[in-house]
PDB file of C-alpha atoms and ligand atoms in Angstrom:
ATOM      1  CA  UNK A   7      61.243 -62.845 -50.487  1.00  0.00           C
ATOM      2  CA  UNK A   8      64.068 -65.197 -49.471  1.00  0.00           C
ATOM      3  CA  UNK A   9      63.482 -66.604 -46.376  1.00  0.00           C
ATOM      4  CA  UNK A  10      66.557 -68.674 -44.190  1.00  0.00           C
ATOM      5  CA  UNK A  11      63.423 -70.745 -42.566  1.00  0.00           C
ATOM      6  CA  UNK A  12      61.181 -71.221 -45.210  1.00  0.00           C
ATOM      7  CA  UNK A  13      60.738 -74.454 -46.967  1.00  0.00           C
ATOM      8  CA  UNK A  14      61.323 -75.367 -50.673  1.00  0.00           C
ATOM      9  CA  UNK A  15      59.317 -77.557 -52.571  1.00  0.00           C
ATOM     10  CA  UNK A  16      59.801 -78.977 -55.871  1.00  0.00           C
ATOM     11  CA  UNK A  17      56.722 -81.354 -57.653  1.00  0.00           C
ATOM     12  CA  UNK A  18      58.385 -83.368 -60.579  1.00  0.00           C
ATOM     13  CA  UNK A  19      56.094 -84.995 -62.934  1.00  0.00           C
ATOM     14  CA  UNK A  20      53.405 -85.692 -60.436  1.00  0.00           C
ATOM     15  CA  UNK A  21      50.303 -87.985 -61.508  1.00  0.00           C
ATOM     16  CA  UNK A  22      47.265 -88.952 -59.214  1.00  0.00           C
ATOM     17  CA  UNK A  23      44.546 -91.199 -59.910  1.00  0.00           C
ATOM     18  CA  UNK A  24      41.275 -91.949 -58.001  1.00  0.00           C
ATOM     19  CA  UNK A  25      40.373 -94.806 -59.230  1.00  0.00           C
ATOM     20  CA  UNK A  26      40.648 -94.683 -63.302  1.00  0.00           C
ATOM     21  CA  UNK A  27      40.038 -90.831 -62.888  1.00  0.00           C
ATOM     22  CA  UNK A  28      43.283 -88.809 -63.529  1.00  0.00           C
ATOM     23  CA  UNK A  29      42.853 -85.875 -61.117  1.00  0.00           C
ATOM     24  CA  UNK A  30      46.538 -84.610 -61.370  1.00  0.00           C
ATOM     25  CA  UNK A  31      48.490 -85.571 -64.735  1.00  0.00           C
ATOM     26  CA  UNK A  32      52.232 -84.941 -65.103  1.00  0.00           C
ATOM     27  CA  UNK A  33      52.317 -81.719 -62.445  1.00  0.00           C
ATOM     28  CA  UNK A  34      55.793 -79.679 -62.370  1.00  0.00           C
ATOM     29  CA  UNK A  35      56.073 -76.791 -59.746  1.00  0.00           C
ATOM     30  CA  UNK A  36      58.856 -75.366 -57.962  1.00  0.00           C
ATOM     31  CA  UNK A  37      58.328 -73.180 -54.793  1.00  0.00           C
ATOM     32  CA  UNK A  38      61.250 -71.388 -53.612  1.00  0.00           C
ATOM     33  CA  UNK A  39      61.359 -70.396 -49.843  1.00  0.00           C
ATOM     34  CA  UNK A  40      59.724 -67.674 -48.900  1.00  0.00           C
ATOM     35  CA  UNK A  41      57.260 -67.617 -51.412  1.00  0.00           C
ATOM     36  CA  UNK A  42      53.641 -66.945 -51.879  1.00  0.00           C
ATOM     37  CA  UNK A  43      52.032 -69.675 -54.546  1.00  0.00           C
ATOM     38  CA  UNK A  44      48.460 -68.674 -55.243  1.00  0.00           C
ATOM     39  CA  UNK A  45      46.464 -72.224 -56.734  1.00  0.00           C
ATOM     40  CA  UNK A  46      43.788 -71.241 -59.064  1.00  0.00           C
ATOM     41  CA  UNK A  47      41.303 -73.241 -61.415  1.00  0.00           C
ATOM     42  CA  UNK A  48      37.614 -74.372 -61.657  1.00  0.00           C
ATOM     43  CA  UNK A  49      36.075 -76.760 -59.195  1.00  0.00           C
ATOM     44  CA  UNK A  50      36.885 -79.854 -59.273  1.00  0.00           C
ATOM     45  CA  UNK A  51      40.216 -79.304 -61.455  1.00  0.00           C
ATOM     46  CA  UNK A  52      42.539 -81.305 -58.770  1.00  0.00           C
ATOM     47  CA  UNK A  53      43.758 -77.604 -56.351  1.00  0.00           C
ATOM     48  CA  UNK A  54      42.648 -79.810 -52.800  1.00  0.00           C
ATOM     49  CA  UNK A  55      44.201 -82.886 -54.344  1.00  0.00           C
ATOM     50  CA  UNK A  56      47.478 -81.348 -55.114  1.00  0.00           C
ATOM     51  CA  UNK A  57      47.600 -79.722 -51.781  1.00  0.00           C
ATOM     52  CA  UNK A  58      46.768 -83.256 -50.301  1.00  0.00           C
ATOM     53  CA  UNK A  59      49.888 -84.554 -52.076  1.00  0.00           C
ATOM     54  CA  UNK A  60      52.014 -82.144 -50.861  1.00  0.00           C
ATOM     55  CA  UNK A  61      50.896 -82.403 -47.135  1.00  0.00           C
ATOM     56  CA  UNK A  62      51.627 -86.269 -47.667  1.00  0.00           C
ATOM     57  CA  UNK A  63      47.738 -87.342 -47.169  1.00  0.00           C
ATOM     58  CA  UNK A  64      47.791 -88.884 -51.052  1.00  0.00           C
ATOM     59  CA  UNK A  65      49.626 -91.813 -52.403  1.00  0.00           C
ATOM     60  CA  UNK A  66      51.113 -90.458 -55.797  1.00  0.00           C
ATOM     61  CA  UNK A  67      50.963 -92.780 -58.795  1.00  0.00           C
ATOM     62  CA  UNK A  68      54.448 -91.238 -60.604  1.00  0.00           C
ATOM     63  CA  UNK A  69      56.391 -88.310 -60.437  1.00  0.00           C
ATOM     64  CA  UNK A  70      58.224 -87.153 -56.674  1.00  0.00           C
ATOM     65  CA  UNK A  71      57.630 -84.398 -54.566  1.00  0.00           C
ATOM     66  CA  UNK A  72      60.181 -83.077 -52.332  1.00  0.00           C
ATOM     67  CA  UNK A  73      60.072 -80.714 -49.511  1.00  0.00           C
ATOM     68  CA  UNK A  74      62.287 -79.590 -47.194  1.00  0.00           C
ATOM     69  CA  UNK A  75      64.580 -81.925 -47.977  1.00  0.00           C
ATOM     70  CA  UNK A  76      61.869 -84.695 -47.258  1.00  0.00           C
ATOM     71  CA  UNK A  77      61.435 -86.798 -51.264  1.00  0.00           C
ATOM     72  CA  UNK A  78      57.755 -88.742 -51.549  1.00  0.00           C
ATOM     73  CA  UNK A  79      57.754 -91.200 -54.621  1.00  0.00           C
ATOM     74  CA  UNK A  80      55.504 -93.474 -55.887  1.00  0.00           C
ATOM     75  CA  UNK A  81      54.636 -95.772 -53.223  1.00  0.00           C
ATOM     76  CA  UNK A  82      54.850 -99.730 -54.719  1.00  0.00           C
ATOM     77  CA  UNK A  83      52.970-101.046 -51.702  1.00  0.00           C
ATOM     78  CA  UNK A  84      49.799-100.423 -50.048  1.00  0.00           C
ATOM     79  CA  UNK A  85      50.712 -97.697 -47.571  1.00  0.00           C
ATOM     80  CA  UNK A  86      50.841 -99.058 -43.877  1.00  0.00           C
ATOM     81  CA  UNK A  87      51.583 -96.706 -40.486  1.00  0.00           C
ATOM     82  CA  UNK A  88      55.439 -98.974 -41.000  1.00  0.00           C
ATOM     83  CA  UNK A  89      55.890 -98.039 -44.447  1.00  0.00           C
ATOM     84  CA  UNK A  90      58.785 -95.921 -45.546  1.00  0.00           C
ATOM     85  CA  UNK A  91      55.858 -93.424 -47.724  1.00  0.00           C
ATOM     86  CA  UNK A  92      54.092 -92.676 -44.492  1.00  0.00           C
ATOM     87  CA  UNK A  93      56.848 -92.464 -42.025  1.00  0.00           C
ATOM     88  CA  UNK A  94      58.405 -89.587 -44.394  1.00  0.00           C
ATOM     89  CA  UNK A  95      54.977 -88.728 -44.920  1.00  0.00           C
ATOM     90  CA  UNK A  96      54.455 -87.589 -41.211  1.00  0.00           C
ATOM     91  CA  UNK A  97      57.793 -85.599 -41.141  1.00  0.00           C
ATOM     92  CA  UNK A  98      56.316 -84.153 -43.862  1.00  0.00           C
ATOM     93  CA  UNK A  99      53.123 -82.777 -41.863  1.00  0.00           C
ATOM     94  CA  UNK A 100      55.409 -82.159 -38.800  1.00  0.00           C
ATOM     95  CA  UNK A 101      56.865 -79.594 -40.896  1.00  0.00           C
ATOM     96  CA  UNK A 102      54.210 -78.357 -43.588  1.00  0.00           C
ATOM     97  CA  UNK A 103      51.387 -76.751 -41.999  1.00  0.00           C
ATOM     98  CA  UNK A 104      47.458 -77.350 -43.493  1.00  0.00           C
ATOM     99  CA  UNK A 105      44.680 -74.749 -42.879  1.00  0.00           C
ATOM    100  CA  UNK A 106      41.107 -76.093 -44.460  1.00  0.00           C
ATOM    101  CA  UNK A 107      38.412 -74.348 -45.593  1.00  0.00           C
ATOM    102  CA  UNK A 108      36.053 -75.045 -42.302  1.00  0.00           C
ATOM    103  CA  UNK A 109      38.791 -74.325 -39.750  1.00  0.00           C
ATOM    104  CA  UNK A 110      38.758 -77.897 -38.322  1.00  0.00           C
ATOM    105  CA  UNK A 111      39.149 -76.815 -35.139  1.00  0.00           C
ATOM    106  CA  UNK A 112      38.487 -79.333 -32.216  1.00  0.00           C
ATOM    107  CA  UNK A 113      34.977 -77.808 -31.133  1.00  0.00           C
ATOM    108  CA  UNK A 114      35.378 -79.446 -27.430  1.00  0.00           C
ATOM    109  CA  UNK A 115      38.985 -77.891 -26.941  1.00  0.00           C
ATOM    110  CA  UNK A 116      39.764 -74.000 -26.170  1.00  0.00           C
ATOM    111  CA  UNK A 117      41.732 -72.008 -28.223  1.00  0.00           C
ATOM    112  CA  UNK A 118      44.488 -72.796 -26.248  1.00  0.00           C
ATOM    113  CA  UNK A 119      44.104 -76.097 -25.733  1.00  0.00           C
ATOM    114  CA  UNK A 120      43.681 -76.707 -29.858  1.00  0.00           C
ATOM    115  CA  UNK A 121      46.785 -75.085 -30.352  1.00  0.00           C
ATOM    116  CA  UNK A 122      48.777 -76.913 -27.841  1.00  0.00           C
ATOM    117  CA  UNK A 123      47.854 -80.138 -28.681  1.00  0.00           C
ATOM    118  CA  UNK A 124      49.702 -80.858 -31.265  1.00  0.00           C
ATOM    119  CA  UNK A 125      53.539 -79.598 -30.213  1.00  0.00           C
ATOM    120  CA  UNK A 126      52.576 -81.276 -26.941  1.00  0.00           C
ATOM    121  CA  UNK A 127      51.239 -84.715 -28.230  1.00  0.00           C
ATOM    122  CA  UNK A 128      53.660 -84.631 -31.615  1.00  0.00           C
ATOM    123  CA  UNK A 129      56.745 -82.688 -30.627  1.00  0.00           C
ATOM    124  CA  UNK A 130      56.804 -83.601 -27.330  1.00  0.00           C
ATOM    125  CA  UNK A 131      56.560 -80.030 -25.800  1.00  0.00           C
ATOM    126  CA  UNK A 132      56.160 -79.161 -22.121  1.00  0.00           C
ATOM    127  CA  UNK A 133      53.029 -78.037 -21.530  1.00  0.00           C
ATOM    128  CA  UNK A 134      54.248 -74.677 -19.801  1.00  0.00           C
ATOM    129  CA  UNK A 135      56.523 -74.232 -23.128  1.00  0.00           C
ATOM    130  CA  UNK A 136      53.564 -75.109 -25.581  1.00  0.00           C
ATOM    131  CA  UNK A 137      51.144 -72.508 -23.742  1.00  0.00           C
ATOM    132  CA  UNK A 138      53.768 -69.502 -23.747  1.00  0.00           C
ATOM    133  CA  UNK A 139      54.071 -70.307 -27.442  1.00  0.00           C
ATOM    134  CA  UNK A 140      50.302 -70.526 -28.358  1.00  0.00           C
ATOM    135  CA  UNK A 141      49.588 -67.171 -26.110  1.00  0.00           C
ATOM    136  CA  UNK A 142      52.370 -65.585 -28.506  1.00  0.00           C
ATOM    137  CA  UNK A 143      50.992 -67.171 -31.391  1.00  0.00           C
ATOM    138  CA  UNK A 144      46.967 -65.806 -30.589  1.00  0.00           C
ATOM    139  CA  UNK A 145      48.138 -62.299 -29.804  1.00  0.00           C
ATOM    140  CA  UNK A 146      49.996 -62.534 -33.329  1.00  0.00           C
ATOM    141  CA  UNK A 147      46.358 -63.044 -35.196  1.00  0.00           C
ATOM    142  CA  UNK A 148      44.890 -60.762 -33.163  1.00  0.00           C
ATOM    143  CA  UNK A 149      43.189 -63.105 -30.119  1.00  0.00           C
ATOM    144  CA  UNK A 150      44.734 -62.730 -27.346  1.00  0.00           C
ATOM    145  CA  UNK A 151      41.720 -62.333 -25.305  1.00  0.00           C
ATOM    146  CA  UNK A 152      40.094 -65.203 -26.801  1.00  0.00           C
ATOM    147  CA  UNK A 153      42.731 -68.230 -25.602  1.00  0.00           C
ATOM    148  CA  UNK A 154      39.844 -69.759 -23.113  1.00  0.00           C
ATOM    149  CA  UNK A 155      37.031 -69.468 -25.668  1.00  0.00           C
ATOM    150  CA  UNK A 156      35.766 -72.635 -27.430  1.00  0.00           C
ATOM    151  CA  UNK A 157      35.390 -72.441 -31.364  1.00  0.00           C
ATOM    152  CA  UNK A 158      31.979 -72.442 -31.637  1.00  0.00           C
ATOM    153  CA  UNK A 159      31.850 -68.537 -29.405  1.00  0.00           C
ATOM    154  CA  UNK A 160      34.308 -67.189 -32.293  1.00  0.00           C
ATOM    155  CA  UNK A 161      33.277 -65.916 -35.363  1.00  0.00           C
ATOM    156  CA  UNK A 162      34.291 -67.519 -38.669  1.00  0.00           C
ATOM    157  CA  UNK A 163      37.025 -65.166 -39.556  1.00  0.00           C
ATOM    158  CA  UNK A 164      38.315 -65.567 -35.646  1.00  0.00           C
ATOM    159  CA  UNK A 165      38.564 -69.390 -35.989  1.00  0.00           C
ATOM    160  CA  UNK A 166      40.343 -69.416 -38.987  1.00  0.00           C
ATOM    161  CA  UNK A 167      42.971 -67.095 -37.312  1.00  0.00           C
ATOM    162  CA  UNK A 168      42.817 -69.412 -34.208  1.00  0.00           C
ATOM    163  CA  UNK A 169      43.569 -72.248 -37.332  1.00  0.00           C
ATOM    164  CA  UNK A 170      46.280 -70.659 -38.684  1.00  0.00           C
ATOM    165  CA  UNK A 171      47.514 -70.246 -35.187  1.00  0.00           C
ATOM    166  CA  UNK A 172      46.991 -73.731 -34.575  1.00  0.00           C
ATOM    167  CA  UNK A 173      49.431 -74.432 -37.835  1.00  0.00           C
ATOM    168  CA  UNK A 174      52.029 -72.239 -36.085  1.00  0.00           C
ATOM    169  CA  UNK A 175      52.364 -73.869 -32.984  1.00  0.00           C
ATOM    170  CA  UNK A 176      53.815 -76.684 -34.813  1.00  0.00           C
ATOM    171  CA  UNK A 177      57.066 -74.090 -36.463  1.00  0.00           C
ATOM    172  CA  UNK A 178      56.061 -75.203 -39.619  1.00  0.00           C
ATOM    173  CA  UNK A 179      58.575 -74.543 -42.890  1.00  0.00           C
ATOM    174  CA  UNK A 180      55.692 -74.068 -45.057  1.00  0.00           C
ATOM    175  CA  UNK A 181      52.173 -73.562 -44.830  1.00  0.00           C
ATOM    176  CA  UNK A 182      49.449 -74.721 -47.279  1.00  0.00           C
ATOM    177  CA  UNK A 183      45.807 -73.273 -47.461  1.00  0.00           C
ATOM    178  CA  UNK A 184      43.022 -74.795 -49.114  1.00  0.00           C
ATOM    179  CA  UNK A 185      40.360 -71.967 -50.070  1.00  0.00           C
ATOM    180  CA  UNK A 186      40.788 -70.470 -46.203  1.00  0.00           C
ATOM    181  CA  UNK A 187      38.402 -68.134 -46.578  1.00  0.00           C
ATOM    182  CA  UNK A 188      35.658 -69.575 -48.632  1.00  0.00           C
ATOM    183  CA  UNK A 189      33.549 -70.385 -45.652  1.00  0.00           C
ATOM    184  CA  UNK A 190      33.463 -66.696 -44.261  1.00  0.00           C
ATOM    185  CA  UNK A 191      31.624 -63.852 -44.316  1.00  0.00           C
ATOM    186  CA  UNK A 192      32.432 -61.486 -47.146  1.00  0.00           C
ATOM    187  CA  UNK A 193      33.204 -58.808 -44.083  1.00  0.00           C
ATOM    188  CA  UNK A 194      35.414 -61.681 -42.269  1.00  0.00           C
ATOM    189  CA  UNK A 195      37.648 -62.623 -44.959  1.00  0.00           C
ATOM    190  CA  UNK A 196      40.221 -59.381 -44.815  1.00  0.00           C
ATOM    191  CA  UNK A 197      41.464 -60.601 -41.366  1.00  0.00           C
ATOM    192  CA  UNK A 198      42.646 -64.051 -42.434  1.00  0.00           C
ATOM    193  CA  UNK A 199      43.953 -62.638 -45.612  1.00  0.00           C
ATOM    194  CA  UNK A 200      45.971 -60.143 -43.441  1.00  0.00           C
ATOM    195  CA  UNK A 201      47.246 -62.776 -41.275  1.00  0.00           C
ATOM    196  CA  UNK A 202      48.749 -64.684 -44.519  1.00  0.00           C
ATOM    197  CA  UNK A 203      50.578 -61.130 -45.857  1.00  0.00           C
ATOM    198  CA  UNK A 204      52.271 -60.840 -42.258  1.00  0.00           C
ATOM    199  CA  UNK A 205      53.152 -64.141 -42.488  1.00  0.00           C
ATOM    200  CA  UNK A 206      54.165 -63.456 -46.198  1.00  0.00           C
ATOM    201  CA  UNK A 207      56.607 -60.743 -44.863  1.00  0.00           C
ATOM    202  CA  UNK A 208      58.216 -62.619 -42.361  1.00  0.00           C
ATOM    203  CA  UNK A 209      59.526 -65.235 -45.124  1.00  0.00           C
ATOM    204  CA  UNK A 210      56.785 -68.225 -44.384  1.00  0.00           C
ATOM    205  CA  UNK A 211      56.480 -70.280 -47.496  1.00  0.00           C
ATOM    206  CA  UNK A 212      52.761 -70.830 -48.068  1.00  0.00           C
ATOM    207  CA  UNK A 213      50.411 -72.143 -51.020  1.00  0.00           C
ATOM    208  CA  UNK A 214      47.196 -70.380 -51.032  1.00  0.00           C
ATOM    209  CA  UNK A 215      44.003 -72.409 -52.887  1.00  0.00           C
ATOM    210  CA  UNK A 216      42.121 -68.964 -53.225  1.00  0.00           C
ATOM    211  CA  UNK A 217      39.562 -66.939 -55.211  1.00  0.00           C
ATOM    212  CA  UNK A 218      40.938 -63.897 -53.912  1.00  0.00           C
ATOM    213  CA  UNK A 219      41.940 -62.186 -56.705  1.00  0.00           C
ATOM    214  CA  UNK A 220      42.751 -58.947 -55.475  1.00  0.00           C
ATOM    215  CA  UNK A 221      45.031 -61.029 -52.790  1.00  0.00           C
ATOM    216  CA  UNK A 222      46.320 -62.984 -55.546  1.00  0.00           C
ATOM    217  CA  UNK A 223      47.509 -59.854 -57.494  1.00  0.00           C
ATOM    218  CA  UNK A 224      48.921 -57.937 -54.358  1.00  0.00           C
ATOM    219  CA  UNK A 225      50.903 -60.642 -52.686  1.00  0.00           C
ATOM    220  CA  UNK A 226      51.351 -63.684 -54.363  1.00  0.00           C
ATOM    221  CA  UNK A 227      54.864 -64.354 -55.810  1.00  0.00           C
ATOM    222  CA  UNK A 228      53.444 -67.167 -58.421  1.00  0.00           C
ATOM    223  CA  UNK A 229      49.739 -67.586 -59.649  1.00  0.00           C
ATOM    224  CA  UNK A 230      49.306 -71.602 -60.954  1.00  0.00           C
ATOM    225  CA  UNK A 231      46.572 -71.867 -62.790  1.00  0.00           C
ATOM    226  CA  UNK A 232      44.960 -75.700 -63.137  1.00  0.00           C
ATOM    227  CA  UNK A 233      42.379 -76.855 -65.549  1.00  0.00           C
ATOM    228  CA  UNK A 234      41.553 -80.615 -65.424  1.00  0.00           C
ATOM    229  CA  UNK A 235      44.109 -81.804 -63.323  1.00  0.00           C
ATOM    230  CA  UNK A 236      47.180 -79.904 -65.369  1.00  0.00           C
ATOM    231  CA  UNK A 237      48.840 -76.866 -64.740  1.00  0.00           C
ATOM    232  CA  UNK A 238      47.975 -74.457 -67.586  1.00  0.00           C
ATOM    233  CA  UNK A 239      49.813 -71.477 -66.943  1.00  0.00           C
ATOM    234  CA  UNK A 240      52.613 -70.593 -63.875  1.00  0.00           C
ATOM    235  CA  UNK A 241      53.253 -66.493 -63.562  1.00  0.00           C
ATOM    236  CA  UNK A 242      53.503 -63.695 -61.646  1.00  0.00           C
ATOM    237  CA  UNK A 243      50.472 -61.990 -61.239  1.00  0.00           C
ATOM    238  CA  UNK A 244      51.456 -59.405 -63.538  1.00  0.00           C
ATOM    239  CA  UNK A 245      51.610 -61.874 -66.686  1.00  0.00           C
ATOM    240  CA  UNK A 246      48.335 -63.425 -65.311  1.00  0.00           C
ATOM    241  CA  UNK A 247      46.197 -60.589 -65.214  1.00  0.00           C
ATOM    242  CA  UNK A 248      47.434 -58.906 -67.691  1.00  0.00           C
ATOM    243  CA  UNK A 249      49.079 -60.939 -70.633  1.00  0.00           C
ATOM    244  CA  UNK A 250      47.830 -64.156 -69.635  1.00  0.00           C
ATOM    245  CA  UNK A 251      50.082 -66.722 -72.585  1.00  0.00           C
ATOM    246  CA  UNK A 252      47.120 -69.148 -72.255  1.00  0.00           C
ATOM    247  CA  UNK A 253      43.432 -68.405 -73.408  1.00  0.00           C
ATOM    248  CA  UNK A 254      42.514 -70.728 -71.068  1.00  0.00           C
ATOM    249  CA  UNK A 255      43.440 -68.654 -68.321  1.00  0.00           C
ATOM    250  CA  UNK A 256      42.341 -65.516 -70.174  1.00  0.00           C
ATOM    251  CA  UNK A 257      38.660 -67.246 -70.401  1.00  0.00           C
ATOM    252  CA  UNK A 258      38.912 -68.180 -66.444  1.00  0.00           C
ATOM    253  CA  UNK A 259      39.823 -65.003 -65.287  1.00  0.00           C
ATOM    254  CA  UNK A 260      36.787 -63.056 -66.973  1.00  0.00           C
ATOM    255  CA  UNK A 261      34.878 -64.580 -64.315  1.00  0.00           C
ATOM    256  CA  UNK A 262      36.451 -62.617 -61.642  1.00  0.00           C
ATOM    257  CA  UNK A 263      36.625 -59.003 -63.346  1.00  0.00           C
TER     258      UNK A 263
HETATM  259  P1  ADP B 305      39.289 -78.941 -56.541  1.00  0.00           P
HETATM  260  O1  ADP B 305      39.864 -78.818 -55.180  1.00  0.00           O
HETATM  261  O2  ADP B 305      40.046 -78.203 -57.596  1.00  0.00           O
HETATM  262  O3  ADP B 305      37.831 -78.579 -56.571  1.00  0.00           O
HETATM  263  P2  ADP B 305      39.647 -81.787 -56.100  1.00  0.00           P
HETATM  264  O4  ADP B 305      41.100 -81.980 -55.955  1.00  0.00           O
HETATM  265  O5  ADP B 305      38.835 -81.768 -54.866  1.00  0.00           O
HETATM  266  O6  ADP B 305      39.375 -80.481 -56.987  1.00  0.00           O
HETATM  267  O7  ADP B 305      39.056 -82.917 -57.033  1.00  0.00           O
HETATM  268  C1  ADP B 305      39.586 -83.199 -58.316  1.00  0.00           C
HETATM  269  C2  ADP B 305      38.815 -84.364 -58.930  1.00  0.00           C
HETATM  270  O8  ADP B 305      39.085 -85.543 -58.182  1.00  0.00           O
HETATM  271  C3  ADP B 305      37.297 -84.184 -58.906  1.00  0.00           C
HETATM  272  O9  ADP B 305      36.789 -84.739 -60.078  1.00  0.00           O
HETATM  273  C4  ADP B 305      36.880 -84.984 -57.693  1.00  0.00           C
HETATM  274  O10 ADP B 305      35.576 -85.466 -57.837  1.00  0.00           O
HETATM  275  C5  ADP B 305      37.904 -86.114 -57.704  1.00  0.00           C
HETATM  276  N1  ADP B 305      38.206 -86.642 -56.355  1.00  0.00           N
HETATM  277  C6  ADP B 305      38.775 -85.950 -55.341  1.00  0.00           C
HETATM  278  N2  ADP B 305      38.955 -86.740 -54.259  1.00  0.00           N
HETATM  279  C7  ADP B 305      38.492 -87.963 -54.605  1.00  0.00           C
HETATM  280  C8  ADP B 305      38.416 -89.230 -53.932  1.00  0.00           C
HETATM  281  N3  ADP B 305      38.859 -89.358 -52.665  1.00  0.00           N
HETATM  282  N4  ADP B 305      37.875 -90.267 -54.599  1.00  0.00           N
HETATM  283  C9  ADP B 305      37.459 -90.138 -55.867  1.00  0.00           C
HETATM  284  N5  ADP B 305      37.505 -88.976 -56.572  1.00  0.00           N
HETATM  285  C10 ADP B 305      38.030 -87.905 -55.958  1.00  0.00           C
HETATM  286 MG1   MG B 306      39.053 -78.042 -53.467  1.00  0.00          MG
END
């Protein structure tokens, strides 16, 4: 789905190193706005790192990313808060939102005070403005009676909701989830996958580290599939699950059938 808001991101060539370990090695993705990208692979095969790149919390060692108009290179220097990487690394995160696997939330703020930190500390918001916007935004993933609650009353599925919420509140161009419901109960992940197929039909661009298959068939747009730190395979989730080109991916797969 083409979306007029909706970010588009384009990875050219991308390596990443930690240390003389090469967890990402010559990644090439295109995202087109509007899309759903579904990251797959084994543990440990470079998805969080990859997301990490995109949100502009990595240094990259070669290759350029560019979203939303915003192009990260290879940074020559040490990064400082001054440097040219991390100032178009922020506008980067003002505009790509990042939902993590244990919600993050601040545990001493209410739901509405977690959401409107951000647009009010970042953006600049007025208060009044920011808390008409996050009241919107929690009756949207289905809490609207929940805005004075602290994280730790909510269940698991209701503060990732409140964490995608949370994302919103910043009108992010993209949003980028790494393994959102991993942490929940098997009952609580439905609601948060919900959330991401509205969002999915109102044109948000989002990149979804998931082992949601089922989710991955029904909505996503692309699958990736990584194996130690390359792409193997991009498709739609018709060629994935059912004429996979690489055996690799074939071989992965039989773990979730
Ligand atoms: P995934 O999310 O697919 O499980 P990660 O991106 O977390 O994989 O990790 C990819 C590889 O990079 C792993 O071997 C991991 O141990 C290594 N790694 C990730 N972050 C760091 C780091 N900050 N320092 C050193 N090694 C790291
Ligand atoms: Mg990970």
């Amino acid at each position: 789905m083409i979306s007029a808001t909706g970010a588009y991101i384009s990875v050219k060539n991308l390596s990443k190193k930690h240390g003389h370990l090469e967890v990402l090695r010559d990644i090439n993705l295109e995202v087109t706005p509007g899309e759903l990208t579904v990251l797959i692979g084994p543990s440990g095969c470079g998805k969080s790192t990859l997301l990490r790149c995109l949100n502009g919390l990595e240094t990259l060692d070669s290759g350029s990313i560019i979203i939303n108009g915003i192009v990260l290179e290879k940074n020559e220097k040490t990064p400082s808060l001054s440097s040219d990487f991390d100032k178009k690394a922020r506008a980067i995160r003002e505009n790509v939102g990042m939902v993590f696997q244990n919600f993050n939330l601040f545990p001493h703020l209410t739901l509405l005070e977690n959401i409107t930190k951000a647009p009010v500390v970042v953006k600049k918001m007025a208060v009044k403005e920011a808390q008409e916007k996050a009241k919107d935004l929690l009756v949207k993933v289905g809490l609207a009676t929940h805005a004075n609650h602290y994280p730790c009353q909510l269940s698991g599925g209701q503060q990732q909701r409140a964490a995608i919420a949370r994302a919103l509140a910043m009108s992010p161009k993209a949003i980028l989830y790494d393994e959102p419901t991993s942490a929940l109960d098997p009952g609580l992940v439905h609601e948060v996958l919900q959330v991401m197929r509205t969002l999915d039909d109102e044109g948000m661009t989002q990149i979804v580290v998931t082992h949601e298959m089922r989710f991955a068939r029904d909505v996503a747009d692309h699958i990736v599939h990584m194996q130690e730190g390359n792409i193997v395979e991009i498709g739609t989730p018709e060629q994935i699950f059912t004429a996979p080109k690489d055996e690799r991916t074939r071989h992965f797969l039989r773990n979730f059938l």
